[in-house]
């Protein structure tokens, strides 16, 4: 049922879900679902958007999902969100684009956010993850896509992985053939 209410006046349980459309037929659409249980002291909310909305020329929203839970499983707050672009995003047309990571099979980049707080007194713990690729130029002589994976965590820890999956010959042939590369950078406790 899209909306239901049950329980006695001292305990209320509500479940609701709906499709949303903001801005008319060409507007932003998505789905919302949530629960509220006053007896258990819990609440949840989930949101989803299929992506593809273009509010501005050159910008298309990614598909995204997100959920937040309050008081569920003894945890004060648990949040998770994922945005996945379904196509490359031009930063500088014909020069620089964000694309999918070369090993992912995805056309666009993704960003994931996770956050939790065990109790009202405890610090929130989070991580933000990115996966995608940087494409510089196109056509013959352009470098291969630079795959990028990174994470930033609460407490100041961050890591970044960069890689190409193929060699690059900027002058053509074997004259100056650069091998595929892979590198890692980690920052923890102020140390690299």
JSON list of C-alpha atoms in Angstrom, two decimals, residues 110-187:
[
{"chain": "A", "resi": 110, "resn": "UNK", "atom": "CA", "xyz": [30.23, 7.42, -9.86]},
{"chain": "A", "resi": 111, "resn": "UNK", "atom": "CA", "xyz": [30.28, 8.92, -6.37]},
{"chain": "A", "resi": 112, "resn": "UNK", "atom": "CA", "xyz": [29.21, 7.06, -3.21]},
{"chain": "A", "resi": 113, "resn": "UNK", "atom": "CA", "xyz": [28.73, 8.54, 0.27]},
{"chain": "A", "resi": 114, "resn": "UNK", "atom": "CA", "xyz": [28.33, 6.51, 3.48]},
{"chain": "A", "resi": 115, "resn": "UNK", "atom": "CA", "xyz": [27.83, 8.04, 6.92]},
{"chain": "A", "resi": 116, "resn": "UNK", "atom": "CA", "xyz": [26.96, 6.53, 10.27]},
{"chain": "A", "resi": 117, "resn": "UNK", "atom": "CA", "xyz": [26.71, 7.66, 13.86]},
{"chain": "A", "resi": 118, "resn": "UNK", "atom": "CA", "xyz": [26.31, 4.97, 16.51]},
{"chain": "A", "resi": 119, "resn": "UNK", "atom": "CA", "xyz": [24.96, 7.21, 19.28]},
{"chain": "A", "resi": 120, "resn": "UNK", "atom": "CA", "xyz": [24.04, 10.83, 19.84]},
{"chain": "A", "resi": 121, "resn": "UNK", "atom": "CA", "xyz": [27.33, 11.32, 21.72]},
{"chain": "A", "resi": 122, "resn": "UNK", "atom": "CA", "xyz": [29.61, 9.55, 19.23]},
{"chain": "A", "resi": 123, "resn": "UNK", "atom": "CA", "xyz": [31.35, 11.13, 16.27]},
{"chain": "A", "resi": 124, "resn": "UNK", "atom": "CA", "xyz": [29.96, 10.50, 12.81]},
{"chain": "A", "resi": 125, "resn": "UNK", "atom": "CA", "xyz": [32.04, 8.17, 10.63]},
{"chain": "A", "resi": 126, "resn": "UNK", "atom": "CA", "xyz": [31.98, 8.68, 6.87]},
{"chain": "A", "resi": 127, "resn": "UNK", "atom": "CA", "xyz": [33.60, 7.80, 3.61]},
{"chain": "A", "resi": 128, "resn": "UNK", "atom": "CA", "xyz": [33.20, 9.36, 0.18]},
{"chain": "A", "resi": 129, "resn": "UNK", "atom": "CA", "xyz": [34.24, 7.24, -2.80]},
{"chain": "A", "resi": 130, "resn": "UNK", "atom": "CA", "xyz": [34.81, 8.25, -6.41]},
{"chain": "A", "resi": 131, "resn": "UNK", "atom": "CA", "xyz": [35.36, 6.04, -9.42]},
{"chain": "A", "resi": 132, "resn": "UNK", "atom": "CA", "xyz": [35.77, 7.26, -12.96]},
{"chain": "A", "resi": 133, "resn": "UNK", "atom": "CA", "xyz": [38.17, 8.27, -15.63]},
{"chain": "A", "resi": 134, "resn": "UNK", "atom": "CA", "xyz": [39.66, 11.40, -17.14]},
{"chain": "A", "resi": 135, "resn": "UNK", "atom": "CA", "xyz": [39.72, 11.57, -20.90]},
{"chain": "A", "resi": 136, "resn": "UNK", "atom": "CA", "xyz": [42.05, 14.18, -22.42]},
{"chain": "A", "resi": 137, "resn": "UNK", "atom": "CA", "xyz": [41.29, 14.91, -26.07]},
{"chain": "A", "resi": 138, "resn": "UNK", "atom": "CA", "xyz": [40.17, 12.22, -28.47]},
{"chain": "A", "resi": 139, "resn": "UNK", "atom": "CA", "xyz": [41.28, 10.48, -31.61]},
{"chain": "A", "resi": 140, "resn": "UNK", "atom": "CA", "xyz": [44.74, 9.44, -32.79]},
{"chain": "A", "resi": 141, "resn": "UNK", "atom": "CA", "xyz": [47.51, 10.51, -30.45]},
{"chain": "A", "resi": 142, "resn": "UNK", "atom": "CA", "xyz": [45.24, 11.19, -27.46]},
{"chain": "A", "resi": 143, "resn": "UNK", "atom": "CA", "xyz": [46.42, 9.59, -24.22]},
{"chain": "A", "resi": 144, "resn": "UNK", "atom": "CA", "xyz": [44.48, 6.61, -22.87]},
{"chain": "A", "resi": 145, "resn": "UNK", "atom": "CA", "xyz": [41.78, 7.22, -20.29]},
{"chain": "A", "resi": 146, "resn": "UNK", "atom": "CA", "xyz": [43.28, 7.80, -16.84]},
{"chain": "A", "resi": 147, "resn": "UNK", "atom": "CA", "xyz": [41.35, 5.61, -14.42]},
{"chain": "A", "resi": 148, "resn": "UNK", "atom": "CA", "xyz": [40.77, 7.20, -11.01]},
{"chain": "A", "resi": 149, "resn": "UNK", "atom": "CA", "xyz": [39.53, 5.56, -7.81]},
{"chain": "A", "resi": 150, "resn": "UNK", "atom": "CA", "xyz": [39.60, 7.41, -4.56]},
{"chain": "A", "resi": 151, "resn": "UNK", "atom": "CA", "xyz": [38.22, 7.48, -1.06]},
{"chain": "A", "resi": 152, "resn": "UNK", "atom": "CA", "xyz": [38.21, 10.10, 1.70]},
{"chain": "A", "resi": 153, "resn": "UNK", "atom": "CA", "xyz": [37.41, 8.85, 5.19]},
{"chain": "A", "resi": 154, "resn": "UNK", "atom": "CA", "xyz": [36.61, 10.56, 8.46]},
{"chain": "A", "resi": 155, "resn": "UNK", "atom": "CA", "xyz": [39.71, 11.06, 10.52]},
{"chain": "A", "resi": 156, "resn": "UNK", "atom": "CA", "xyz": [41.66, 12.49, 7.57]},
{"chain": "A", "resi": 157, "resn": "UNK", "atom": "CA", "xyz": [42.57, 9.30, 5.72]},
{"chain": "A", "resi": 158, "resn": "UNK", "atom": "CA", "xyz": [42.47, 9.44, 1.93]},
{"chain": "A", "resi": 159, "resn": "UNK", "atom": "CA", "xyz": [43.69, 7.24, -0.89]},
{"chain": "A", "resi": 160, "resn": "UNK", "atom": "CA", "xyz": [43.88, 7.66, -4.64]},
{"chain": "A", "resi": 161, "resn": "UNK", "atom": "CA", "xyz": [44.60, 5.05, -7.30]},
{"chain": "A", "resi": 162, "resn": "UNK", "atom": "CA", "xyz": [45.49, 6.12, -10.84]},
{"chain": "A", "resi": 163, "resn": "UNK", "atom": "CA", "xyz": [45.97, 3.80, -13.79]},
{"chain": "A", "resi": 164, "resn": "UNK", "atom": "CA", "xyz": [45.90, 3.45, -17.52]},
{"chain": "A", "resi": 165, "resn": "UNK", "atom": "CA", "xyz": [45.13, 0.07, -19.05]},
{"chain": "A", "resi": 166, "resn": "UNK", "atom": "CA", "xyz": [47.09, 0.48, -22.27]},
{"chain": "A", "resi": 167, "resn": "UNK", "atom": "CA", "xyz": [50.35, 1.93, -23.50]},
{"chain": "A", "resi": 168, "resn": "UNK", "atom": "CA", "xyz": [50.43, 5.33, -25.17]},
{"chain": "A", "resi": 169, "resn": "UNK", "atom": "CA", "xyz": [52.49, 6.33, -28.17]},
{"chain": "A", "resi": 170, "resn": "UNK", "atom": "CA", "xyz": [52.09, 10.12, -28.44]},
{"chain": "A", "resi": 171, "resn": "UNK", "atom": "CA", "xyz": [54.28, 10.25, -31.58]},
{"chain": "A", "resi": 172, "resn": "UNK", "atom": "CA", "xyz": [52.77, 7.12, -33.14]},
{"chain": "A", "resi": 173, "resn": "UNK", "atom": "CA", "xyz": [54.49, 3.77, -33.59]},
{"chain": "A", "resi": 174, "resn": "UNK", "atom": "CA", "xyz": [57.11, 2.60, -31.11]},
{"chain": "A", "resi": 175, "resn": "UNK", "atom": "CA", "xyz": [59.22, 5.78, -31.15]},
{"chain": "A", "resi": 176, "resn": "UNK", "atom": "CA", "xyz": [58.07, 6.93, -27.74]},
{"chain": "A", "resi": 177, "resn": "UNK", "atom": "CA", "xyz": [55.83, 4.18, -26.37]},
{"chain": "A", "resi": 178, "resn": "UNK", "atom": "CA", "xyz": [54.87, 4.79, -22.74]},
{"chain": "A", "resi": 179, "resn": "UNK", "atom": "CA", "xyz": [53.73, 1.69, -20.84]},
{"chain": "A", "resi": 180, "resn": "UNK", "atom": "CA", "xyz": [50.44, 1.38, -19.02]},
{"chain": "A", "resi": 181, "resn": "UNK", "atom": "CA", "xyz": [50.84, 2.89, -15.59]},
{"chain": "A", "resi": 182, "resn": "UNK", "atom": "CA", "xyz": [49.51, 2.36, -12.12]},
{"chain": "A", "resi": 183, "resn": "UNK", "atom": "CA", "xyz": [50.07, 4.37, -8.97]},
{"chain": "A", "resi": 184, "resn": "UNK", "atom": "CA", "xyz": [48.71, 4.70, -5.45]},
{"chain": "A", "resi": 185, "resn": "UNK", "atom": "CA", "xyz": [48.76, 7.64, -3.06]},
{"chain": "A", "resi": 186, "resn": "UNK", "atom": "CA", "xyz": [47.64, 7.29, 0.56]},
{"chain": "A", "resi": 187, "resn": "UNK", "atom": "CA", "xyz": [47.43, 10.02, 3.19]}
]
